[in-house]
Coordinates of C-alpha atoms in Angstrom, one line a residue:
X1 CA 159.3 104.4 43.3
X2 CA 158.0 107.8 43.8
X3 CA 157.8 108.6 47.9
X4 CA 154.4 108.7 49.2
X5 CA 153.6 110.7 52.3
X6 CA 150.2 110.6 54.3
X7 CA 147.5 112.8 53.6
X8 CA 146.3 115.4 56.2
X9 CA 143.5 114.4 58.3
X10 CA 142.5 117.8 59.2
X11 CA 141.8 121.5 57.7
X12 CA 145.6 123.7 58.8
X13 CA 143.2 127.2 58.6
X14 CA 139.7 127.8 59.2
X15 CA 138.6 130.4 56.5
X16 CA 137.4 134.1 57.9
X17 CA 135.1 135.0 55.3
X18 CA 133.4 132.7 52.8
X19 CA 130.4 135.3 51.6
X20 CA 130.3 138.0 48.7
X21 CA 131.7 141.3 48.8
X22 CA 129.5 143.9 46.9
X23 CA 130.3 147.5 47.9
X24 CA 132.2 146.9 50.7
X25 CA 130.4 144.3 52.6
X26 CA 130.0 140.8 53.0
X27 CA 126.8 139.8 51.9
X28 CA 124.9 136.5 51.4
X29 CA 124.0 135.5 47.5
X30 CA 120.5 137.0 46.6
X31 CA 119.7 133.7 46.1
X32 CA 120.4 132.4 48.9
X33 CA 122.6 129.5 47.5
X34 CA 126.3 127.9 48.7
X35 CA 128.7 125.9 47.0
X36 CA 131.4 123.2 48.5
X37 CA 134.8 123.9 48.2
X38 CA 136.8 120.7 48.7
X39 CA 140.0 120.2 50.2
X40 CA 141.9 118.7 47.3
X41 CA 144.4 115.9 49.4
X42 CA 141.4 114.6 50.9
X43 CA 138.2 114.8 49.1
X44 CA 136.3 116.5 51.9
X45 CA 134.3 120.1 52.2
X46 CA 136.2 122.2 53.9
X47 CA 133.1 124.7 53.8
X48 CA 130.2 126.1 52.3
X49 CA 130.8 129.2 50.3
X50 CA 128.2 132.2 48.7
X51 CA 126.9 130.7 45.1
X52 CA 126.8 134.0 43.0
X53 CA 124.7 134.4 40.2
X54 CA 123.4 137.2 37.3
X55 CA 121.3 139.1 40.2
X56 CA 124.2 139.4 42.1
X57 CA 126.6 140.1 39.4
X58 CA 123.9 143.4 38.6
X59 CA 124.3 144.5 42.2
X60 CA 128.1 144.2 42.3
X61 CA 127.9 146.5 38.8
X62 CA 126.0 148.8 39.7
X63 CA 128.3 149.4 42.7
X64 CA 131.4 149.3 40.5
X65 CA 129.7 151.6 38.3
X66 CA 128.8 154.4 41.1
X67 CA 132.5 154.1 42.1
X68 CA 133.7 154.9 38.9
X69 CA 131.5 157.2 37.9
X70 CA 130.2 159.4 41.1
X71 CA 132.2 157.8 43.5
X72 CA 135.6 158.9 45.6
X73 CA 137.8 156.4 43.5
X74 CA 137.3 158.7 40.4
X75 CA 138.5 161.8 42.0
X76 CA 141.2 159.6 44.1
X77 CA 144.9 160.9 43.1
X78 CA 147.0 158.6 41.2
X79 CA 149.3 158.5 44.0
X80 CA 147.2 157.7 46.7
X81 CA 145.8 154.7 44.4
X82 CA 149.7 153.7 44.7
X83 CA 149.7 154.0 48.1
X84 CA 146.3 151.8 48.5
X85 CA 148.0 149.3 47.0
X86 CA 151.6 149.6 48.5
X87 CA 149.2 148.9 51.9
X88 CA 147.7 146.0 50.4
X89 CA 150.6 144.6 49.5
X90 CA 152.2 144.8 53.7
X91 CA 149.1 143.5 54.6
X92 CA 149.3 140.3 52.3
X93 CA 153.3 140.0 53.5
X94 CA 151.6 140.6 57.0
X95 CA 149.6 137.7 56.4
X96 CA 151.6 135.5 54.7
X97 CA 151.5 132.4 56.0
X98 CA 147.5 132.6 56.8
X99 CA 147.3 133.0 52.7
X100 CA 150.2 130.3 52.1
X101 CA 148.0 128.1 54.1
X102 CA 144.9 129.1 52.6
X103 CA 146.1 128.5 49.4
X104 CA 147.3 125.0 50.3
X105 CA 144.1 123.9 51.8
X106 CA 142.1 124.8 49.0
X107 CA 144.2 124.1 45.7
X108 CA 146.5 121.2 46.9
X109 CA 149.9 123.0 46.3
X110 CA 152.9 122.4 48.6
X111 CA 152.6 125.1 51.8
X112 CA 156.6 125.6 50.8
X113 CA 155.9 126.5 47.6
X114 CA 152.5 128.7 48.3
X115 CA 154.8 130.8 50.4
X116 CA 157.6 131.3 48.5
X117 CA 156.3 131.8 45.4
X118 CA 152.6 132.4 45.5
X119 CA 152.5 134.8 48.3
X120 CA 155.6 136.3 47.3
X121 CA 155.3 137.0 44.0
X122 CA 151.6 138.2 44.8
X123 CA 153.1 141.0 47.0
X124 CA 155.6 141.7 44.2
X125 CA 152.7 142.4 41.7
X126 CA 150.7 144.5 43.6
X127 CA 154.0 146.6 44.5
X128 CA 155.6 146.5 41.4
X129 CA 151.7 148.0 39.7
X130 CA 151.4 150.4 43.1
X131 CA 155.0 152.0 41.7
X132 CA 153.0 152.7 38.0
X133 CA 149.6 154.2 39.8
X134 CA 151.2 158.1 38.9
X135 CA 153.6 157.2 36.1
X136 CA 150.9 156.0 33.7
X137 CA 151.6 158.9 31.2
X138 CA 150.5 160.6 27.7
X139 CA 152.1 162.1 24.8
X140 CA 152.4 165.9 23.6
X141 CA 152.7 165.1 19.4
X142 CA 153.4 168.5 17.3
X143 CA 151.0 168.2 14.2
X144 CA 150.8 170.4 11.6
X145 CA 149.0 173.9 12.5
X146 CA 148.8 176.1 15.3
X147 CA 147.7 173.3 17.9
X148 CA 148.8 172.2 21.0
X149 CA 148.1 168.1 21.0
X150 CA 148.4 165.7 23.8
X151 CA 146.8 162.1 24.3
X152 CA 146.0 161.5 28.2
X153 CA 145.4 157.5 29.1
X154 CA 142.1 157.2 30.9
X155 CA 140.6 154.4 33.1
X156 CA 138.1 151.9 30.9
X157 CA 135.9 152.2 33.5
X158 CA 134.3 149.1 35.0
X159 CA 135.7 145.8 34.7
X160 CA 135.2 142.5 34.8
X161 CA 137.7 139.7 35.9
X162 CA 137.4 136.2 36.1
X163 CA 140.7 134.5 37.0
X164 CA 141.7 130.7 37.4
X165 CA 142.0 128.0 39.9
X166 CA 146.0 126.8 39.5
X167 CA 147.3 129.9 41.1
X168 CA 144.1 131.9 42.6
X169 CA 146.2 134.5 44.5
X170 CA 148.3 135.3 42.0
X171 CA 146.6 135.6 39.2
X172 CA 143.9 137.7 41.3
X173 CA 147.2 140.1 41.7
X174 CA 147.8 139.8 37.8
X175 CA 144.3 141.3 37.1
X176 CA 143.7 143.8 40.2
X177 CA 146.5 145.2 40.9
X178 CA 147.0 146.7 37.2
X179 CA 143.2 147.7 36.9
X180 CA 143.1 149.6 39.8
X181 CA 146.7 151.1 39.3
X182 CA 144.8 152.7 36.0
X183 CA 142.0 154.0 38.0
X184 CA 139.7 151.4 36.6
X185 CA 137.0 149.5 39.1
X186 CA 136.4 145.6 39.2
X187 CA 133.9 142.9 39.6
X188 CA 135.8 139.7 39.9
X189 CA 134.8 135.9 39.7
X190 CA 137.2 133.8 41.5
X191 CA 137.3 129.9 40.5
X192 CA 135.0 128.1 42.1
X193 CA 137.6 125.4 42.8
X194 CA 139.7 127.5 45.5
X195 CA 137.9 131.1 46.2
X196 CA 139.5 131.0 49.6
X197 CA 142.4 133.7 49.7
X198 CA 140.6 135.4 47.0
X199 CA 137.8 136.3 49.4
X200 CA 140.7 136.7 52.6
X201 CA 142.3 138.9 50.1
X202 CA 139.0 141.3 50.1
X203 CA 138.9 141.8 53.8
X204 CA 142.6 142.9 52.8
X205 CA 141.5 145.1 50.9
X206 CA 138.7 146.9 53.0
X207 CA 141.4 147.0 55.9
X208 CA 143.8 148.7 53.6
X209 CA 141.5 151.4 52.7
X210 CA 140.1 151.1 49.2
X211 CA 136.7 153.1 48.7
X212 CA 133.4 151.0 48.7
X213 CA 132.7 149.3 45.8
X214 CA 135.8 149.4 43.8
X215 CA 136.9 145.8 44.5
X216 CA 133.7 143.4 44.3
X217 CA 134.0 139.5 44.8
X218 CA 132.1 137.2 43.4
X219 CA 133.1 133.1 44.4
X220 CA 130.6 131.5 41.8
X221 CA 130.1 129.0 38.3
X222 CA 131.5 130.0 35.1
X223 CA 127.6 129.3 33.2
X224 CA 126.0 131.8 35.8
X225 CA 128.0 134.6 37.2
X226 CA 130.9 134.7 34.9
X227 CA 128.4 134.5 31.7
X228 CA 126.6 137.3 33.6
X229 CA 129.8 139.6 33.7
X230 CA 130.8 138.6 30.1
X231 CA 127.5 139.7 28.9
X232 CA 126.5 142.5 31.0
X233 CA 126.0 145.7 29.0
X234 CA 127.6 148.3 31.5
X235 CA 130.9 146.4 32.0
X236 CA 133.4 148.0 29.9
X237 CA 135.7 145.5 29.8
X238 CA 136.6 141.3 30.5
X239 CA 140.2 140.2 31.3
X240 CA 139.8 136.3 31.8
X241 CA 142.1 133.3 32.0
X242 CA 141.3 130.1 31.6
X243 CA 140.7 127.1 28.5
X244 CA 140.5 128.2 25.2
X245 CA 136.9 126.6 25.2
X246 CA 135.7 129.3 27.5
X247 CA 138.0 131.9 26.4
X248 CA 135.6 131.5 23.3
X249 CA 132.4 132.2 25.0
X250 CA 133.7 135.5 26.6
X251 CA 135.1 136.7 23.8
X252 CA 131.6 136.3 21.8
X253 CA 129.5 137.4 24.5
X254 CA 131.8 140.6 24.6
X255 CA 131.1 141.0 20.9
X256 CA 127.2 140.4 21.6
X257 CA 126.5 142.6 24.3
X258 CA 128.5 146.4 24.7
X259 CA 131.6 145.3 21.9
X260 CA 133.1 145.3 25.6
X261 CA 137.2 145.5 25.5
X262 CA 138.9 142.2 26.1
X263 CA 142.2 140.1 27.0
X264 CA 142.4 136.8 27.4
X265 CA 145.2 134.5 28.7
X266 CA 144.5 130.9 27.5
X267 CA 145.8 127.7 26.7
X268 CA 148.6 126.3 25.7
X269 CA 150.8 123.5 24.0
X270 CA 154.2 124.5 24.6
X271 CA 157.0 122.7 23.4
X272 CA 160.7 122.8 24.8
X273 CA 163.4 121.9 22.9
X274 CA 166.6 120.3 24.0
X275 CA 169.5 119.9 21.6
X276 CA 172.4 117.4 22.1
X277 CA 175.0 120.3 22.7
X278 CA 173.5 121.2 25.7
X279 CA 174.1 120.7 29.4
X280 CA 172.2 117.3 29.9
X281 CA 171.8 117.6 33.3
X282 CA 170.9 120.8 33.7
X283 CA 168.4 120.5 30.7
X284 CA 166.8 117.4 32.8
X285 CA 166.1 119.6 35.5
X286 CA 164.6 122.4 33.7
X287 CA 162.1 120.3 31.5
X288 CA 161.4 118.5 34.5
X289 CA 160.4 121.4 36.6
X290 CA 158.8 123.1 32.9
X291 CA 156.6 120.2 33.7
X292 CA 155.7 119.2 37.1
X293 CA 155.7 122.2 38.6
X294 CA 152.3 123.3 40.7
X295 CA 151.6 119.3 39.7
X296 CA 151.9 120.1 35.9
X297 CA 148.8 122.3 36.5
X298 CA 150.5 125.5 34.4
X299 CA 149.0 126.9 31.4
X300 CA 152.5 128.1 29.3
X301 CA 153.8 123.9 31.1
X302 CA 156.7 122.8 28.5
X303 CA 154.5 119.3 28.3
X304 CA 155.7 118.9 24.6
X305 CA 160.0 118.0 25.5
X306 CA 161.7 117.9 22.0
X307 CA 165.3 116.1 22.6
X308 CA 167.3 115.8 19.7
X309 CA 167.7 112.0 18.7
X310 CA 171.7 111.9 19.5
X311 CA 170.7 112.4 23.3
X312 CA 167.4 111.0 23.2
X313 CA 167.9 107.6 24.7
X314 CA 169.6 109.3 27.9
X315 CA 167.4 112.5 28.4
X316 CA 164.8 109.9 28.9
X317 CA 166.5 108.0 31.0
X318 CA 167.5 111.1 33.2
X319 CA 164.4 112.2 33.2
X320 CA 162.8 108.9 34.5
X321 CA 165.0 108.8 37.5
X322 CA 164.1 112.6 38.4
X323 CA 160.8 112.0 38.5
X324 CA 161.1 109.2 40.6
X325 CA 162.6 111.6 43.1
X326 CA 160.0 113.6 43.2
X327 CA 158.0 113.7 46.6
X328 CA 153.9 113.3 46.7
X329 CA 151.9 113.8 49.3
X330 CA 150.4 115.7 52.0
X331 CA 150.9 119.7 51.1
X332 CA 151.5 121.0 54.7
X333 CA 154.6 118.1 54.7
X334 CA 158.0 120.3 54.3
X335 CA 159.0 117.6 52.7
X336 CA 156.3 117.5 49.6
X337 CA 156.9 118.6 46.4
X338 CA 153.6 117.6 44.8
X339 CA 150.3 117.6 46.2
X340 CA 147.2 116.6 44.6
X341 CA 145.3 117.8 41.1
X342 CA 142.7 120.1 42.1
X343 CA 139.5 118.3 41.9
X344 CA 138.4 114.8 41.0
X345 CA 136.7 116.2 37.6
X346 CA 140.7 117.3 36.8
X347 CA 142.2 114.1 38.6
X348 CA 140.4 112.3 36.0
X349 CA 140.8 113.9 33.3
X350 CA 144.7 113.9 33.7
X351 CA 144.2 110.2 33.9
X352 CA 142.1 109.9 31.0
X353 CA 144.7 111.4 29.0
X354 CA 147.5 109.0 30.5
X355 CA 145.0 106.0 29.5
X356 CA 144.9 107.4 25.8
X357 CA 148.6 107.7 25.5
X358 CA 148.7 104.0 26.3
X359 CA 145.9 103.5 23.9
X360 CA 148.1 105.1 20.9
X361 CA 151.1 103.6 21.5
X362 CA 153.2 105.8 23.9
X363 CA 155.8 104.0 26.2
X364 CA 154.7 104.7 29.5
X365 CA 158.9 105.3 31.3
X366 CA 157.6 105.6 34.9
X367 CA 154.2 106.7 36.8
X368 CA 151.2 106.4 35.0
X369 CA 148.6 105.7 38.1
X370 CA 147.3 107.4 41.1
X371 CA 148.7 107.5 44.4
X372 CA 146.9 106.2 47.3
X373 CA 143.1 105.7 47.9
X374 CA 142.4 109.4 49.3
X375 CA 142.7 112.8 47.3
X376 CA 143.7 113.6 43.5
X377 CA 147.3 112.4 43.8
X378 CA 149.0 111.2 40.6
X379 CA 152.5 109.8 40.0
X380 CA 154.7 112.4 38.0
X381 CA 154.5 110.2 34.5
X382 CA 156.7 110.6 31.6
X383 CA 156.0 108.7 28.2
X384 CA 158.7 108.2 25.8
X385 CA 158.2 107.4 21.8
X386 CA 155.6 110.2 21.6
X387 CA 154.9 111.2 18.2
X388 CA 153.2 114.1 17.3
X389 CA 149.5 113.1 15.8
X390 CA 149.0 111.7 19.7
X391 CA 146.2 113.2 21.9
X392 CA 149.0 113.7 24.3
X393 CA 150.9 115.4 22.4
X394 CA 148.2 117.6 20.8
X395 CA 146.0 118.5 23.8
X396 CA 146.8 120.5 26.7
X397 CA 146.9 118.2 30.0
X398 CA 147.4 120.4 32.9
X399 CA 148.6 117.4 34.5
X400 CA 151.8 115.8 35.4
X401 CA 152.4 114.5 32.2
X402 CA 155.9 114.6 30.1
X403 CA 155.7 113.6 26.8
X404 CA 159.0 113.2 25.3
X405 CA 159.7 113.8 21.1
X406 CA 162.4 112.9 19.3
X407 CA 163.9 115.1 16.5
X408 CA 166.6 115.6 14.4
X409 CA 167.4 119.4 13.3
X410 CA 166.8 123.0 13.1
X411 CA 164.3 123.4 10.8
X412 CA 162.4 120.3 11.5
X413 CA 161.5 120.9 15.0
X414 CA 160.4 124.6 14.7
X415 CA 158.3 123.2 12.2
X416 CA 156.9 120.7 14.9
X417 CA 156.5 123.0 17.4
X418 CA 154.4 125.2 15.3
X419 CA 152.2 122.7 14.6
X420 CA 149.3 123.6 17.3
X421 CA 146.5 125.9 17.7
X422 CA 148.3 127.2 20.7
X423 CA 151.4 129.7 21.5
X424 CA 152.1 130.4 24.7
X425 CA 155.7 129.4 25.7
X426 CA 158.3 127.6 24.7
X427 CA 162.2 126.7 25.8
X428 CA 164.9 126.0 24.1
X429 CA 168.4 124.5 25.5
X430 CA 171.4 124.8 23.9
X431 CA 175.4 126.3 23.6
X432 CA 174.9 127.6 20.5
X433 CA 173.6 131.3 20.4
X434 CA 172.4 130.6 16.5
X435 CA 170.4 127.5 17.6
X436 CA 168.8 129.8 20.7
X437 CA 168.1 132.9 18.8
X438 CA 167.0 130.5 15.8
X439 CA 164.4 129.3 18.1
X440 CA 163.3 131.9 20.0
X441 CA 162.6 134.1 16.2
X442 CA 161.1 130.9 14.4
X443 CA 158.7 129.6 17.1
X444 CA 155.7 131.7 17.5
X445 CA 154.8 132.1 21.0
X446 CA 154.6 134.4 23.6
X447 CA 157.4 134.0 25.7
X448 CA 160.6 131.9 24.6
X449 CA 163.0 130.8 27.6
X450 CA 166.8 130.1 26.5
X451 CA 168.1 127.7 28.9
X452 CA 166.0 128.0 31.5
X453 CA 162.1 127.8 32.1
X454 CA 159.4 129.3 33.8
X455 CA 160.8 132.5 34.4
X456 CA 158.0 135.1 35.1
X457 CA 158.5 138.2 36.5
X458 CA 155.8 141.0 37.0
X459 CA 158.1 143.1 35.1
X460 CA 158.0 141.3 31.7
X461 CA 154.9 141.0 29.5
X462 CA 153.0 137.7 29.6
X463 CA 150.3 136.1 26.7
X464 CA 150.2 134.1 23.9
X465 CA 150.1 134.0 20.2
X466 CA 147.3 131.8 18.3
X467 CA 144.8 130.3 20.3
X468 CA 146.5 131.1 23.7
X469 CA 144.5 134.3 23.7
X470 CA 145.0 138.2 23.1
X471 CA 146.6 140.9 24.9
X472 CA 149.0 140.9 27.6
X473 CA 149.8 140.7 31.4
X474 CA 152.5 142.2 33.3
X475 CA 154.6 145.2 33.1
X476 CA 154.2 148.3 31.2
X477 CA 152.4 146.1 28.1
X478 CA 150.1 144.8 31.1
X479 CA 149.2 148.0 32.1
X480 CA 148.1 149.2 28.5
X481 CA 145.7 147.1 28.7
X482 CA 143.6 148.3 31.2
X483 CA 143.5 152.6 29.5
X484 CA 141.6 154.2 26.8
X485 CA 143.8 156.4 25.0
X486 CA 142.4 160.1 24.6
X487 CA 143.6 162.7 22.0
X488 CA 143.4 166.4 22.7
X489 CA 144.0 168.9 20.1
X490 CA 143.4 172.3 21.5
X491 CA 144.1 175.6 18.9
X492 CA 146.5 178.1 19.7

C-alpha cells in the first residue's frame, strides 16, 4: 500500500500581500472584488485575494506603457537591468524558505521539493537572464555598396504574461526574468489556483529596486483579465503557458486585436520509450519520476511509457512496486513525496480519467482511488495493457497516472509516438547509441532525454512541436523571443 500521512491542520505562512500591483503599489481591484485561494491538502481558504478584471488590466497597461515609453526603465543601462535582477535573485535566496512555504501552502507540493527545486531553480533563472541583460547583441553584415549595416535587438515593448499553476514561481521566473533582461515591461496574470509567491515575489521586486510600473501583477480568471491582456490593443506581445484549449484563444485574440507577437508553451503527450537492452532498474526510476513528479502535474510528464514487449511483463511489475513506495501526504511532512492535485476541479478530473481507463479496458496494476477523506490526494496509479486508441493514452492527464505500452521495434514505436497532436518531450532508454540517436531524430518533439528525464536547465531551450505551442523558453533561444530585430544601413 502506498503510505499515508495526515494532513496539516493549519496554514505554515500567513501571506504578506494578497492585493494588485499596478505601478508600484498595492492596490485593491477597481471592482472591488476577491477570490478564494484554497489550500490544496485540506480544502480550506487560506485567504481572500484581489479579483482583477479588464479595468484593471487598462490601468496596469497604461503604466507598463509609460515605463516603456517615457519612463526611467527605457533609458535604464543594460547593465544596471542585470544588476536589478542579480538583487532580485539574493532577495528570493534571502527568502527562501518563506517562498518554499508559500508555494507549498498554495499548490500542494512537497516543502522539500519547493525548496530545492522550485526556489532554486527560480534564483537560477533570474541569475542566469541577469548575466544576458548587456550581452544581448547585434550584427555588423557587409552588403554590397558603400554602406555601413548593423541590426541592433530592441525591447518589444510592453508585454503580457500569463503563466500557470503547477510551478507558479518558476515559471513567473521563466517569463520575467528574460523580458525584463531585454528591456521589455510586463503585465502578468498569475493562476488563480496559487498567486501567493507570485504576489510575495512583487514586494521582491519593489525592494530590489525596479522602476514603478515595469513589473505589474494581476492574481485573476483566465475569461476576464487574461482575455483582457490577450486582446488589449497596446500590449505588444503574449507569452502564456497553459492547455492547448486556451493557448487557442490567445493566439486568436492576438491575431484579432494589434497582430500582437506571441509564444506559447502548451500541452503535451509525451511518450518515453524503454527498450529491453537497457538498464531495467534504472529505466524504472526514471519513467517513474518522468511521471509522478510535482504529483504527475508536468506539462512535457513522460505519461505515455513505451517498454519493449521482451521486458514488458517485468517493467510493470518494477514499476508497480515503486509506486507503492511512494509517500502521500501532508506537504510540510519531510517525509512526503506527493501532496495533493491542486484543486478539486483537477482532483476530479484526474479521476475521471482513471474511471475511463477502467471503462476501455486498461488493467488497473496498483492505485486507482483517492487517499483519505480531506484534500485532492490520489494514489500514484499505473495501468498496464494500454493500447493506444485509449483516452488515457491520447489525452493529457496532468495527473499521477502511468500508462504503460507495449511495443516491439524501432520503427514501430516512433511511429506510435508521433501519433498525437502534441510534441513536447519525450525519453528514450537504451545502450545502443543507434537506438538513442534513432529516437531523439525520428520523434518530433521539443526536447528528447537519452537515458534520463526531466532535465531542465535555464540554459537549454524549452517548447514544443505541434500542438505544444510556438516559440521557446530558456537560454539564448529564450531570450530571442522577447527583441525586435532592427536593421540599420547607413551610407558611407
Amino acid at each position: 500500500m502506498v503510505s499515508v500521512l495526515p494532513t496539516p491542520v493549519t496554514n505554515e505562512i500567513t501571506p504578506s500581500v494578497t492585493k494588485l500591483l499596478i505601478n508600484g503599489r498595492w492596490v485593491a481591484s477597481e471592482s472591488g472584488k476577491t477570490f478564494a485561494t484554497v489550500n490544496p491538502s485540506t480544502g480550506e481558504e487560506i485567504c481572500q485575494v484581489g479579483e482583477a478584471d479588464a479595468a484593471d488590466v487598462e490601468k496596469a497597461v497604461r503604466a507598463a506603457r509609460a515605463a516603456f515609453d517615457q519612463g526611467p526603465w527605457r533609458k535604464t543601462n543594460a547593465s544596471e537591468r542585470g544588476r536589478l535582477l542579480h538583487c532580485l535573485a539574493d532577495l528570493i535566496e534571502t527568502h527562501s524558505d518563506e517562498l518554499a512555504r508559500l508555494e507549498t501552502l498554495d499548490n500542494g507540493k512537497p516543502l522539500s521539493i519547493a525548496k530545492a527545486v522550485d526556489v532554486a531553480k527560480t534564483v537560477a533563472c533570474y541569475r542566469y537572464f541577469a548575466g544576458w541583460a548587456d550581452k544581448v547583441q547585434g550584427k555588423t553584415i557587409p552588403i554590397d555598396g558603400d554602406f555601413f549595416c548593423y541590426t541592433r535587438h530592441e525591447p518589444i515593448g510592453v508585454v503580457g504574461q500569463i503563466i500557470p499553476w503547477n510551478y507558479p514561481m518558476l515559471m513567473q521566473a521563466w517569463k520575467l526574468a528574460p523580458a525584463l533582461a531585454t528591456g521589455n515591461t510586463v503585465v502578468m496574470k498569475p493562476a488563480e489556483q496559487t498567486p501567493l509567491s507570485a504576489l510575495r515575489i512583487g514586494e521582491l521586486i519593489l525592494e530590489a529596486g525596479f522602476p514603478d510600473g515595469v513589473v505589474n501583477l494581476l492574481p485573476g480568471f483566465g475569461p476576464t483579465a487574461g482575455a483582457a491582456i490577450a486582446h488589449h490593443m497596446d500590449v505588444d506581445k503574449v507569452a502564456f503557458t497553459g492547455s492547448t484549449e486556451v493557448g487557442r484563444l490567445v493566439m486568436e485574440a492576438a491575431a484579432k486585436s494589434n497582430l500582437k507577437r506571441i509564444t506559447l508553451e502548451l500541452g503535451g503527450k509525451s511518450p518515453n520509450i524503454i527498450f529491453a537492452d537497457t538498464d531495467l532498474d534504472e529505466a524504472v526510476e526514471g519513467a517513474h519520476m518522468g511521471v509522478f513528479v510535482n504529483q504527475g502535474q508536468s506539462c512535457c510528464a513522460g505519461s505515455r511509457v513505451f517498454v519493449e514487449e521482451d521486458i514488458y511483463d517485468a517493467f510493470v511489475e518494477k514499476s508497480v512496486a515503486r509506486a507503492r513506495k511512494r509517500v502521500v501526504g501532508d506537504p510540510f511532512d519531510p517525509r512526503t513525496n506527493q501532496g495533493p492535485q491542486v484543486d478539486r476541479t483537477q482532483f476530479e478530473r484526474v479521476m475521471g480519467y482513471i474511471e475511463s481507463g477502467h471503462r476501455e479496458g486498461a488493467a488497473l496494476a496498483c492505485g486507482g482511488d483517492r487517499v483519505g477523506e480531506r484534500g485532492y490526494f490520489i494514489q500514484p496509479t499505473v495501468f498496464a495493457n494500454v493500447q493506444d486508441e485509449m483516452q488515457i493514452a491520447r489525452e493529457e492527464i496532468f495527473g499521477p497516472v502511468m500508462s504503460v505500452i507495449a511495443f516491439k521495434n524501432v520503427e514501430e514505436v516512433i511511429t506510435r509516438a508521433n501519433r498525437t497532436k502534441y510534441g513536447l518531450a519525450a525519453g528514450v532508454w537504451t545502450r545502443d547509441i543507434k537506438k538513442a540517436h534513432a529516437i531523439a531524430n525520428g520523434v518530433r518533439a521539443g526536447t528528447v532525454w537519452v537515458n534520463c528525464y526531466h532535465v531542465l536547465d535555464t540554459r537549454a531551450p524549452f517548447g514544443g512541436f505541434k500542438q505544444s505551442g510556438i516559440g521557446r523558453e530558456l537560454g539564448e533561444y529564450g531570450l530571442r523571443e522577447y527583441t525586435e530585430v532592427k536593421t540599420v544601413t547607413v551610407k558611407l
